Amino acid sequence: MPRIRQLSILALATGLAFPLHAQQAPATGEVEASNDDIIVSARRRNESLMEVPISITAVSGAALEAQGAPDITSLQQQAPNMTTAVARGSNSTLIAFIRGVGQQDPLWGFEPGVGLYVDDVYMARPQGAVLDIFDVERIEVLRGPQGTLYGRNTIGGAIKYVTKRLGNEFGGRVKATYGSYNQIDLSGTVSVPLGDSFAVGAGVLWSQRDGYGKNLNTGVDQYDKDVLAGRLSAEFDSGDVFIRVAADRTEDRSNPRHGTRLQGNGTNPVFAPTDSVYDTRAGIGDDNKVVTQGVSLTGEVGLGEGFTVKSITAYRDGYTDTLIDFDNTPGPVLDIPARYKDWQVTQELQLLVEKERFQGVFGAFYLEGRASGAFDTVVGLANLTVYTGGNVKTKSIAFFGDASYDLTDELKLSAGLRWTQDKKEGTVLRQQYLGIRSPEFGNASAIYLATRSDYTNDRTFKKLTPRVSLSYQPDQDLNLYASWGRGFKSGGFDMRGDVVATPTTVNGYEPETIDSFEVGMKGAFLDRTLFLNLAGFYSKYKDQQVTIQAPTTTPGVIASFVDNAGRADIWGVEAELRAVPTESIQLQTSIGYIKAKYKEFWTYIAGGTTPVDVSDQRFFQNTPEFTINSSVTWSTGLAGGQLSITPSVTLRSNIHMFEYVSPLDQQGYVLVDGSVNWKSGDDRFTLGLHARNLTDERYRVGGYYFPGALYGNSIIGYYGPPRTVAVTAGYRF
């Protein structure tokens, strides 16, 4: 049985989700036309989704639950031009790409390209960021750079996870799920009012599942799950004053995912691929632990005359102890034992202004944090280990403002500007040993050979990120807009930097920037039974941070460095449609097309000592050219309640796992899901049957590529879930 414990940061009553466009999706998934606009907070103030000149997919927690979505990686089946997946070799580390921009490498010190926010609290590290669909009001996916209001590291976009408030009535919910591979999910939440203005709440989620496969070397489950999530919160709401305190903890003890070999290494049967893509022969071990926890304090005070002051204070920390087996054999051909640790403090102050023709938010943001870690690169066939350790200290401060002014009743001008200063100090130690593992990872008899890196350096980065948009809204059912915005991803220091191979790595690398131009339309037609969002975008991607493999003269030493070696153009179109032709039928489709092409990409080629431009041979990773998601829901009354049936189809075209062609590249594939849901007439009881990947498709979501005899010709793939079926029952009190 798996052993994962996740104590989540989210509140704990489960929710469901359809992509919401110009209207609120029904809470139970039934088909129902509504004239109520979706309210989103993409611009840090509550607005109708129709009025916001930004490409947004707003997804209710209720609809995600109705579809049986387990966590936020399911968002890629809702939003166009988006990839969300569990990072290779892990169970709770998030990889996110929007419109071709993201971050594949979750190593400490690297910044994400898509920002993740839970109740406006920034989660700086991807570890523990695969959030369960748990007590969520809605999730907003903001596509395109969000550099003005969200700042650093939202160069591709942002994901906003908004949890439910406690309310002023006693209540709660319990839910149980049983499914394939002995899946057992149990969750419960409760809200207790203590007077007219004060309430406390608590929630817990425990989720476990046997593995999709086995470690044939140790007999332990592969791709298993075991989640324990907990949260405490308290709220005071007097109307003019709102205060919320929340605390959470996440503990993940699932077995590490070791992947499976795609090809052998000569005739040795130890290196042969396994019969099942979910099996492995990894010998590094099966211990894994990820812990994340935090506290937050949010306060809002209404000052009158349309002015509100808001403060968001938060502390978070995390720890990861994991094992990655690059060769997937019983021996230490290419093993990586690793551990990471981080903490962060954030403080944001906002002044919100709401006047008849003027709306805006102005504020300041501060972040201080430290991310550290260490790992061994064990090359067993050379009896060689390279130890890498270090840390990055960050202090970031920003001042921002974003405002809209009604030039006329139909024409609105919006503009914003953010100034950010990042101060970073990086420390890197890289040592070479003779033996299997270094002293830091348990081999006291390892023989020290050389120090390849030992330095501390600091850099300061300053950036201005503006945004301007003009929108024309002749009535409440149509909005035409054009916008330009800039985003950036912070510079830093490469924690793998090898000074012997690349002396300039001590200087770090610069921020990367993107300028994005967008035109779009948001409309409701045919008496608000047809909702259509269209967007076209063109982006100039500059100073792209690229990981370059550096040549070395020492066999078995893998060296790389990060440099601003890339420049690219990206353009695409997106369409989101929702139709309610009758009271019992709802159709929904999202389509994304993207063309991303490098204009520069400098790297070393085999045997070379001078980098060359290979842009014509490089591709954007995790960026399928086409993404199509489509579903239809049929609803009818049954047994005094509401029955809804929803089949859905997702298509993703060919995907490059890295910037170059490799055997790991995934051909286009189609996933077919289906859900049946019933809710009682009094909204208390719910039943659900959820089937995912009905055709049992095998598709890769990540991998490692280390060809060559010394590395065991190791080409390792990680796969998405097989066909699963689950039954769910819930009761609200």
XYZ file of C-alpha atoms in Angstrom:
733
model
C 0.000 0.000 0.000
C 1.249 3.495 -0.754
C 2.321 5.853 1.954
C 1.712 9.497 1.078
C 0.538 12.146 3.464
C -0.446 15.515 2.199
C -1.658 18.100 4.575
C -2.937 20.648 2.181
C -3.091 24.400 2.349
C -6.555 24.455 0.954
C -9.789 24.334 2.836
C -11.446 20.967 2.926
C -14.861 20.742 1.398
C -14.741 19.238 -2.034
C -15.924 21.218 -5.090
C -16.676 20.617 -8.802
C -15.798 22.584 -11.968
C -16.788 23.513 -15.515
C -14.839 26.201 -17.341
C -16.928 29.255 -16.599
C -17.197 31.959 -19.156
C -19.893 34.591 -18.980
C -22.060 32.830 -16.471
C -21.914 30.740 -13.324
C -21.840 27.002 -13.883
C -24.450 25.104 -11.892
C -23.024 23.768 -8.660
C -24.021 20.200 -9.407
C -23.157 20.020 -13.061
C -26.775 20.211 -14.224
C -27.535 22.255 -17.300
C -29.086 25.559 -16.481
C -28.989 28.965 -18.165
C -28.117 31.801 -15.822
C -27.818 35.541 -16.175
C -25.359 35.861 -13.293
C -21.843 36.853 -14.372
C -18.780 35.067 -13.050
C -16.915 37.206 -10.543
C -13.129 36.830 -10.721
C -10.216 38.543 -8.994
C -7.671 38.354 -11.818
C -6.885 42.080 -11.420
C -6.754 41.846 -7.604
C -10.279 43.251 -7.365
C -13.633 41.559 -7.836
C -14.952 42.041 -11.371
C -17.220 40.365 -13.868
C -15.220 37.986 -16.043
C -16.897 39.551 -19.076
C -15.369 42.952 -18.275
C -11.771 41.831 -17.687
C -9.533 42.358 -20.777
C -7.456 39.259 -19.986
C -7.681 35.681 -21.270
C -9.058 33.791 -18.284
C -10.482 30.341 -17.796
C -12.478 30.411 -14.563
C -13.330 26.938 -13.312
C -15.668 26.276 -10.412
C -14.655 23.765 -7.803
C -18.090 22.151 -8.172
C -17.534 21.314 -11.831
C -14.059 19.835 -11.276
C -15.492 17.510 -8.658
C -18.356 16.529 -10.963
C -15.772 15.465 -13.543
C -13.781 13.484 -10.984
C -10.723 15.733 -11.318
C -8.206 14.660 -8.644
C -5.931 17.719 -8.569
C -4.918 20.864 -10.445
C -3.079 18.923 -13.145
C -6.589 18.378 -14.564
C -6.641 22.061 -15.528
C -4.976 21.198 -18.835
C -8.260 19.488 -19.735
C -10.077 22.786 -19.190
C -7.885 25.633 -20.457
C -6.463 25.947 -24.000
C -2.693 26.130 -24.598
C -1.906 24.876 -21.101
C 0.146 21.957 -19.763
C 0.027 20.921 -16.106
C 1.645 17.691 -14.948
C 3.368 16.006 -12.045
C 7.119 16.491 -12.382
C 9.115 13.485 -13.529
C 10.087 11.244 -10.635
C 7.782 12.892 -8.078
C 4.180 12.715 -6.894
C 3.440 16.250 -5.730
C 5.834 18.562 -7.617
C 4.100 20.696 -10.244
C 5.211 21.416 -13.799
C 3.113 24.144 -15.458
C 3.324 25.747 -18.913
C 0.987 28.362 -20.397
C 1.340 29.510 -24.004
C 4.728 27.823 -24.303
C 6.249 29.383 -21.193
C 6.980 27.580 -17.921
C 9.748 25.766 -16.087
C 10.576 22.087 -16.541
C 13.309 21.890 -13.900
C 11.998 22.015 -10.287
C 15.488 22.279 -8.759
C 15.854 24.806 -5.948
C 17.103 28.165 -7.161
C 15.217 28.011 -10.462
C 12.119 30.181 -10.728
C 8.794 28.970 -12.151
C 7.389 30.558 -15.293
C 3.775 30.202 -14.125
C 2.890 31.689 -10.740
C 0.689 29.735 -8.316
C -1.404 31.599 -5.740
C -3.626 30.151 -3.027
C -5.953 32.832 -1.654
C -3.504 35.444 -2.986
C -0.527 33.827 -1.195
C 2.332 33.150 -3.618
C 3.754 29.608 -3.563
C 7.357 30.110 -4.632
C 8.397 26.458 -4.938
C 6.814 23.701 -7.071
C 7.280 20.998 -4.420
C 3.901 20.168 -2.847
C 2.130 22.353 -5.416
C 0.022 19.587 -7.001
C -3.013 20.764 -5.041
C -6.010 18.492 -4.601
C -9.451 19.725 -5.664
C -10.386 20.424 -2.109
C -12.695 23.083 -0.605
C -12.182 25.214 -3.680
C -14.577 27.955 -4.738
C -12.962 28.378 -8.145
C -9.651 28.252 -9.972
C -8.662 31.031 -12.342
C -6.132 30.400 -15.107
C -4.695 33.713 -16.337
C -3.014 33.234 -19.707
C -0.209 35.513 -20.810
C 2.270 37.556 -18.733
C 0.878 39.003 -15.504
C 3.891 41.136 -14.657
C 1.985 44.212 -13.433
C -0.197 42.816 -10.658
C 1.591 39.538 -9.931
C 5.153 40.464 -10.784
C 8.086 38.102 -10.945
C 7.754 34.605 -12.355
C 4.332 34.992 -13.980
C 5.864 35.355 -17.425
C 3.635 32.603 -18.835
C 0.607 33.305 -16.677
C -0.812 32.592 -13.246
C -3.008 30.025 -11.509
C -5.236 31.391 -8.724
C -6.688 28.826 -6.330
C -9.544 30.466 -4.400
C -10.935 28.552 -1.414
C -14.391 28.903 0.115
C -15.097 31.232 2.999
C -16.544 29.802 6.190
C -19.846 31.695 6.251
C -22.025 32.480 9.271
C -24.004 29.235 9.564
C -23.065 25.903 11.108
C -22.417 23.302 8.450
C -20.010 20.981 6.773
C -19.568 18.110 4.411
C -18.252 14.550 4.402
C -17.287 12.648 1.288
C -16.014 9.144 0.508
C -14.581 7.669 -2.698
C -13.603 4.132 -3.655
C -12.046 3.275 -6.988
C -9.558 1.371 -9.104
C -6.229 0.288 -7.588
C -7.885 0.276 -4.170
C -8.319 4.055 -4.210
C -9.815 5.323 -0.941
C -10.506 9.030 -0.421
C -12.112 10.367 2.755
C -12.676 14.056 3.423
C -14.611 16.209 5.830
C -15.045 19.886 6.625
C -16.897 21.810 9.275
C -17.655 25.482 9.884
C -18.770 26.665 13.321
C -20.035 30.240 13.884
C -19.205 31.784 17.246
C -21.470 34.800 17.240
C -22.698 36.916 14.350
C -19.278 37.899 12.983
C -16.823 35.153 13.931
C -16.435 31.564 12.721
C -13.869 28.791 12.914
C -13.390 25.915 10.534
C -11.392 22.753 10.052
C -11.004 20.114 7.425
C -9.186 16.915 6.668
C -8.549 14.851 3.548
C -7.048 11.365 3.455
C -6.466 9.831 0.045
C -4.603 6.643 -0.776
C -4.204 4.334 -3.733
C -2.156 1.265 -4.583
C 0.389 1.684 -7.358
C -0.321 1.384 -11.060
C 2.791 -0.806 -11.202
C 5.514 -2.472 -9.138
C 9.198 -2.090 -8.472
C 10.241 -5.520 -9.724
C 13.479 -5.252 -7.760
C 11.979 -4.454 -4.324
C 8.311 -5.434 -4.680
C 7.142 -1.956 -3.637
C 4.276 -0.173 -5.400
C 4.989 2.307 -8.189
C 2.758 5.363 -8.891
C 0.976 4.954 -5.566
C -0.759 7.621 -3.494
C -1.522 8.280 0.159
C -2.610 11.791 1.129
C -3.439 13.305 4.476
C -4.429 16.963 4.320
C -5.368 19.293 7.137
C -6.304 22.903 7.645
C -7.530 25.189 10.418
C -9.019 28.605 9.772
C -10.804 31.404 11.567
C -12.697 34.347 10.079
C -14.080 37.612 11.396
C -16.473 39.461 9.107
C -18.375 42.523 10.287
C -19.056 43.893 6.824
C -16.499 46.697 6.838
C -13.768 44.530 8.395
C -12.743 41.049 7.273
C -9.918 39.049 8.901
C -8.916 35.508 8.039
C -6.254 33.350 9.706
C -5.367 29.999 8.152
C -2.814 27.295 8.937
C -2.012 24.162 6.958
C 0.437 21.307 6.613
C 1.204 18.920 3.753
C 3.116 15.681 4.222
C 3.782 13.423 1.240
C 5.253 9.981 1.904
C 4.434 8.276 -1.369
C 7.011 6.066 -3.008
C 9.160 7.886 -5.555
C 8.202 7.335 -9.187
C 11.205 5.732 -10.869
C 9.797 5.622 -14.393
C 10.524 2.889 -16.915
C 13.233 2.288 -19.512
C 12.315 2.923 -23.131
C 15.155 0.811 -24.524
C 17.854 -1.592 -23.424
C 21.633 -1.358 -23.206
C 23.121 -4.139 -25.282
C 21.959 -7.659 -24.456
C 22.043 -7.355 -20.653
C 18.510 -8.277 -19.463
C 18.840 -5.957 -16.442
C 18.606 -3.001 -18.830
C 15.640 -4.330 -20.820
C 12.345 -2.390 -20.711
C 9.665 -3.812 -18.421
C 6.447 -5.303 -19.801
C 4.356 -2.580 -18.132
C 5.210 1.105 -18.484
C 4.302 1.496 -14.798
C 6.869 -1.093 -13.609
C 10.532 -0.458 -12.807
C 13.675 -2.271 -11.678
C 15.132 0.707 -9.798
C 17.540 -0.173 -7.005
C 18.165 3.225 -5.391
C 15.411 2.711 -2.799
C 11.788 3.661 -2.256
C 11.881 6.320 0.464
C 10.309 9.681 -0.269
C 9.025 12.523 1.882
C 7.698 15.957 0.996
C 6.464 18.351 3.677
C 4.998 21.802 3.105
C 3.264 23.971 5.665
C 2.328 27.553 6.275
C 0.226 30.191 7.983
C -1.432 33.271 6.538
C -3.248 36.357 7.784
C -5.511 38.299 5.443
C -7.262 41.493 6.466
C -9.548 43.947 4.668
C -10.870 47.236 6.036
C -13.418 49.351 4.206
C -12.563 53.042 4.558
C -15.711 54.338 2.902
C -16.069 56.471 -0.224
C -15.006 53.499 -2.361
C -11.640 52.879 -0.647
C -10.515 49.562 0.882
C -7.192 48.577 2.454
C -6.059 44.955 2.234
C -3.096 43.157 3.806
C -1.854 39.632 3.045
C 0.852 38.238 5.348
C 2.153 34.689 4.996
C 4.930 32.317 6.010
C 5.625 29.012 4.255
C 8.315 26.363 4.436
C 8.952 22.991 2.899
C 11.247 19.983 2.893
C 11.856 17.250 0.309
C 13.847 14.036 0.725
C 13.703 11.938 -2.426
C 15.472 9.396 -4.627
C 15.692 9.497 -8.423
C 16.943 6.479 -10.353
C 17.928 7.646 -13.842
C 18.905 4.178 -15.051
C 16.040 2.113 -13.575
C 18.247 -0.899 -12.859
C 19.102 -2.645 -9.569
C 22.627 -1.167 -9.642
C 23.729 2.467 -9.144
C 24.432 3.134 -12.823
C 23.037 6.675 -12.637
C 21.413 7.490 -9.285
C 20.413 10.795 -7.678
C 19.671 10.888 -3.937
C 18.477 14.423 -3.175
C 17.046 16.715 -0.514
C 15.671 20.259 -0.695
C 14.561 22.772 1.906
C 13.005 26.214 1.620
C 11.184 28.949 3.521
C 9.580 32.231 2.547
C 7.920 35.251 4.151
C 5.628 37.443 2.054
C 3.802 40.673 2.788
C 1.492 42.529 0.438
C -0.394 45.773 1.048
C -3.136 46.959 -1.299
C -5.301 50.043 -1.635
C -8.399 49.267 -3.677
C -10.382 52.098 -5.246
C -13.908 51.736 -6.605
C -15.432 54.904 -8.075
C -18.151 55.410 -10.666
C -15.764 55.731 -13.618
C -12.444 54.781 -11.998
C -11.360 51.477 -10.479
C -7.898 50.420 -9.417
C -5.523 48.733 -7.029
C -2.217 50.136 -5.786
C 0.225 48.443 -3.485
C 3.567 47.073 -2.399
C 4.939 43.538 -2.119
C 7.859 42.069 -0.159
C 9.309 38.562 -0.253
C 12.231 37.127 1.665
C 13.212 33.503 1.359
C 15.890 30.865 1.240
C 15.950 27.737 -0.929
C 18.670 25.157 -0.347
C 19.441 21.602 -1.298
C 21.951 18.897 -2.074
C 22.191 15.855 -4.310
C 24.674 13.252 -5.509
C 25.140 12.301 -9.145
C 26.307 8.703 -8.853
C 27.857 7.185 -12.002
C 28.385 3.620 -10.826
C 30.130 2.253 -13.924
C 32.882 4.838 -13.364
C 32.794 4.426 -9.554
C 32.367 8.211 -9.468
C 30.131 10.592 -7.512
C 29.708 14.338 -7.940
C 28.159 16.041 -4.920
C 26.254 19.292 -5.518
C 24.948 21.510 -2.735
C 24.079 25.128 -2.198
C 21.446 27.720 -1.487
C 19.845 30.861 -2.872
C 18.758 33.729 -0.630
C 16.199 36.096 -2.122
C 14.883 39.499 -1.115
C 12.309 40.989 -3.449
C 10.402 44.255 -3.205
C 7.865 45.668 -5.630
C 5.536 48.643 -6.008
C 2.601 48.434 -8.391
C -0.557 50.066 -9.607
C -3.274 49.072 -12.043
C -6.324 51.177 -12.857
C -9.211 51.428 -15.306
C -11.027 54.561 -16.422
C -14.305 54.731 -18.331
C -13.571 57.085 -21.224
C -17.218 56.709 -22.245
C -20.008 54.374 -21.205
C -18.680 51.873 -23.759
C -14.932 52.523 -23.955
C -12.543 51.733 -21.094
C -8.792 52.349 -20.818
C -6.722 50.269 -18.391
C -3.065 50.758 -17.526
C -0.671 49.391 -14.958
C 2.983 49.465 -13.974
C 5.122 47.462 -11.566
C 8.683 48.072 -10.414
C 10.487 45.052 -8.987
C 13.885 44.668 -7.374
C 15.260 41.196 -6.674
C 18.392 40.727 -4.606
C 19.847 37.223 -4.786
C 22.807 35.570 -3.133
C 23.840 32.165 -4.433
C 26.224 29.644 -2.894
C 27.323 26.554 -4.836
C 29.597 23.685 -3.765
C 30.371 20.909 -6.236
C 32.822 18.139 -5.267
C 34.028 15.013 -7.015
C 34.515 11.701 -5.165
C 35.717 8.205 -5.943
C 33.074 5.787 -4.707
C 29.323 5.264 -4.671
C 27.734 8.320 -2.998
C 29.450 11.138 -1.141
C 29.930 11.511 2.634
C 26.908 13.850 2.676
C 24.744 10.936 1.561
C 26.124 8.186 3.752
C 29.440 7.017 2.250
C 32.063 8.041 4.795
C 34.734 6.063 2.917
C 34.329 7.997 -0.342
C 37.668 9.393 -1.561
C 37.737 13.112 -2.280
C 39.152 13.885 -5.741
C 38.496 17.527 -6.577
C 36.336 20.582 -6.001
C 34.623 21.676 -9.195
C 32.712 24.654 -7.745
C 32.952 26.539 -4.461
C 31.703 30.101 -4.604
C 29.260 32.660 -3.255
C 28.059 35.577 -5.344
C 25.218 38.061 -5.295
C 23.262 39.954 -7.932
C 20.525 42.595 -7.998
C 17.922 42.631 -10.757
C 15.506 45.497 -11.436
C 12.585 45.417 -13.849
C 9.638 47.546 -14.949
C 6.640 45.541 -16.179
C 3.841 47.649 -17.711
C 0.451 46.710 -19.100
C -2.046 48.678 -21.223
C -5.438 47.642 -22.593
C -8.384 49.234 -24.353
C -11.788 47.573 -24.250
C -15.037 48.350 -26.021
C -18.216 47.034 -24.387
C -21.362 48.216 -26.203
C -23.560 46.198 -23.828
C -23.235 43.710 -20.988
C -23.038 40.788 -23.425
C -20.071 41.819 -25.577
C -16.521 42.973 -24.859
C -13.847 43.612 -27.504
C -10.348 44.356 -26.253
C -6.710 44.817 -27.229
C -3.782 44.715 -24.818
C -0.022 44.760 -24.449
C 1.792 43.495 -21.386
C 5.283 42.583 -20.257
C 6.382 39.876 -17.879
C 9.718 38.663 -16.558
C 11.250 35.692 -14.823
C 13.912 36.551 -12.302
C 17.588 35.897 -12.910
C 19.712 33.905 -10.510
C 22.452 31.349 -10.002
C 22.641 27.827 -11.398
C 22.840 25.380 -8.506
C 24.428 22.847 -10.893
C 27.016 25.342 -12.113
C 30.381 23.694 -12.780
C 33.191 26.268 -12.560
C 35.799 23.876 -13.976
C 33.762 23.362 -17.143
C 32.275 26.889 -17.339
C 34.061 29.540 -15.224
C 31.482 32.242 -16.089
C 28.738 30.353 -14.248
C 29.754 32.200 -11.060
C 28.219 35.360 -12.546
C 24.739 33.862 -12.716
C 22.202 34.580 -15.435
C 19.916 37.505 -16.284
C 16.106 37.682 -16.133
C 14.133 36.664 -19.180
C 11.329 38.880 -20.498
C 8.309 38.559 -22.726
C 6.214 41.196 -24.487
C 2.753 39.954 -25.375
C 0.204 41.583 -27.683
C -3.371 40.301 -27.573
C -6.754 40.998 -29.148
C -9.876 39.285 -27.947
C -13.619 39.061 -27.661
C -15.919 37.891 -24.883
C -19.546 37.499 -25.833
C -22.919 36.097 -24.809
C -25.384 35.476 -27.639
C -28.826 34.028 -28.394
C -30.420 35.241 -25.170
C -27.330 34.149 -23.218
C -27.530 30.512 -24.288
C -24.257 30.729 -26.243
C -21.040 32.037 -24.691
C -17.896 32.525 -26.754
C -14.438 33.799 -25.823
C -11.851 34.356 -28.568
C -8.246 35.528 -28.242
C -5.279 35.937 -30.553
C -1.792 36.651 -29.211
C 1.745 37.357 -30.375
C 4.706 37.320 -27.974
C 8.369 38.320 -28.227
C 10.408 36.142 -25.877
C 13.854 37.570 -25.046
C 16.907 36.496 -23.036
C 15.374 33.093 -22.477
C 17.065 31.105 -19.726
C 18.380 27.919 -21.303
C 20.163 24.974 -19.658
C 23.228 24.139 -21.757
C 25.232 20.923 -21.450
C 28.882 21.941 -21.058
C 31.775 19.831 -22.394
C 34.024 18.251 -19.749
C 37.316 16.381 -19.890
C 36.416 14.051 -17.000
C 34.484 10.893 -17.964
C 31.338 10.503 -15.887
C 31.040 14.176 -14.914
C 27.767 15.682 -16.117
C 28.111 19.466 -16.293
C 25.660 22.119 -17.396
C 25.037 25.804 -16.932
C 22.141 28.218 -17.366
C 22.575 31.131 -19.753
C 20.381 33.693 -21.509
C 20.838 31.904 -24.787
C 17.337 31.885 -26.215
C 15.103 34.245 -28.208
C 11.770 33.251 -29.710
C 8.495 34.354 -31.274
C 5.207 32.843 -30.118
C 1.765 33.336 -31.601
C -1.535 31.558 -31.334
C -5.301 31.637 -31.057
C -7.741 30.375 -28.429
C -11.482 29.753 -28.382
C -13.734 28.785 -25.479
C -17.376 28.016 -26.178
C -20.267 27.072 -23.937
C -23.747 26.460 -25.310
C -27.017 25.685 -23.535
C -29.391 24.846 -26.400
C -32.029 23.352 -24.079
C -32.657 23.189 -20.350
C -31.202 19.677 -20.249
C -28.170 19.913 -22.550
C -24.917 21.819 -22.165
C -22.051 21.752 -24.676
C -18.567 22.981 -23.909
C -15.397 23.217 -26.003
C -12.013 24.896 -25.728
C -9.515 24.973 -28.597
C -5.942 26.223 -28.533
C -3.436 26.592 -31.351
C 0.109 27.810 -30.772
C 3.172 28.268 -32.969
C 6.380 28.795 -31.019
C 9.700 29.132 -32.843
C 13.191 29.879 -31.588
C 15.072 32.699 -33.316
C 18.254 32.091 -31.304
C 19.428 29.136 -29.236
C 23.108 29.008 -28.329
C 24.621 25.782 -27.055
C 27.611 23.462 -27.359
C 27.529 20.604 -29.828
C 29.376 17.322 -29.404
C 33.129 17.849 -29.266
C 32.865 21.622 -29.549
C 34.293 24.240 -27.195
C 32.438 27.252 -28.616
C 28.636 27.627 -28.460
C 26.773 27.788 -31.767
C 23.260 28.868 -32.736
C 21.084 25.778 -33.254
C 17.698 27.528 -33.221
C 16.582 25.646 -36.344
C 17.040 22.375 -34.404
C 15.319 23.372 -31.158
C 11.675 23.181 -30.072
C 9.468 24.397 -27.240
C 8.960 21.754 -24.582
C 5.545 20.835 -23.145
C 3.828 22.915 -25.829
C 1.542 20.896 -28.122
C 0.530 22.777 -31.257
C -3.133 21.851 -30.760
C -5.129 21.374 -27.548
C -8.828 20.544 -27.776
C -11.169 19.829 -24.873
C -14.845 19.066 -25.430
C -17.733 17.788 -23.318
C -21.512 17.493 -23.360
C -23.735 17.250 -20.292
C -27.263 15.860 -20.317
C -29.398 16.419 -17.219
C -32.793 15.196 -16.074
C -34.795 14.765 -12.909
C -34.477 11.424 -11.122
C -35.711 10.171 -7.725
C -36.495 13.651 -6.505
C -33.060 14.926 -7.462
C -30.970 15.836 -10.493
C -29.052 13.354 -12.671
C -26.327 14.531 -15.057
C -24.220 12.500 -17.503
C -21.035 14.030 -18.966
C -18.756 12.366 -21.520
C -15.654 14.385 -22.433
C -12.756 14.160 -24.885
C -9.295 15.753 -24.717
C -6.881 15.903 -27.659
C -3.251 16.987 -27.448
C -0.951 16.987 -30.480
C 2.743 15.983 -30.516
C 4.792 17.093 -27.498
C 8.552 17.612 -27.165
C 9.803 16.715 -23.683
C 12.981 18.751 -24.185
C 14.148 21.510 -26.521
C 15.574 18.897 -28.876
C 14.241 15.793 -30.599
C 14.473 12.731 -28.337
C 12.983 9.231 -28.068
C 10.876 10.588 -25.185
C 8.817 12.856 -27.425
C 5.128 12.001 -27.112
C 2.949 11.592 -30.161
C -0.485 13.177 -30.122
C -3.101 11.338 -28.093
C -6.770 11.428 -27.129
C -8.220 10.884 -23.646
C -11.871 9.937 -23.134
C -13.510 10.488 -19.735
C -17.045 10.130 -18.436
C -18.986 11.086 -15.318
C -22.450 10.383 -13.924
C -23.623 12.540 -11.004
C -26.800 12.665 -8.918
C -27.756 15.244 -6.304
C -30.787 15.138 -4.047
C -33.426 17.821 -4.252
C -32.366 19.348 -0.921
C -28.688 19.522 -2.039
C -27.567 17.314 0.847
C -26.721 13.999 -0.821
C -24.477 13.486 -3.852
C -23.450 10.363 -5.733
C -20.907 10.167 -8.527
C -19.393 7.642 -10.916
C -16.212 8.830 -12.638
C -14.238 7.032 -15.345
C -11.004 8.556 -16.620
C -8.906 7.474 -19.619
C -11.584 5.027 -20.739
C -9.495 3.791 -23.688
C -6.543 3.024 -21.370
C -4.183 5.240 -23.370
C -0.447 5.116 -22.583
C 1.113 8.567 -22.814
C 4.327 10.053 -21.465
C 4.294 13.185 -19.316
C 8.045 13.425 -18.663
C 11.377 11.668 -18.787
C 15.169 11.694 -18.541
C 17.580 11.271 -21.434
C 21.146 10.084 -20.737
C 22.361 8.052 -23.725
C 25.792 6.443 -23.751
C 27.273 3.247 -22.358
C 28.713 4.927 -19.247
C 25.202 6.007 -18.222
C 23.587 2.696 -19.115
C 21.983 4.209 -22.219
C 19.357 5.509 -19.825
C 16.216 6.831 -21.501
C 13.486 6.881 -18.860
C 9.802 7.710 -19.343
C 7.074 8.690 -16.879
C 3.451 8.062 -17.800
C 0.019 9.486 -17.120
C -2.573 7.406 -15.242
C -4.169 4.336 -16.870
C -7.926 3.746 -16.998
C -9.518 4.302 -13.586
C -13.084 4.154 -12.279
C -14.262 5.582 -8.957
C -17.544 5.859 -7.030
C -18.137 8.859 -4.772
C -20.759 9.636 -2.117
C -21.129 12.909 -0.252
C -23.367 14.380 2.456
C -23.711 18.046 3.329
C -25.037 19.085 6.746
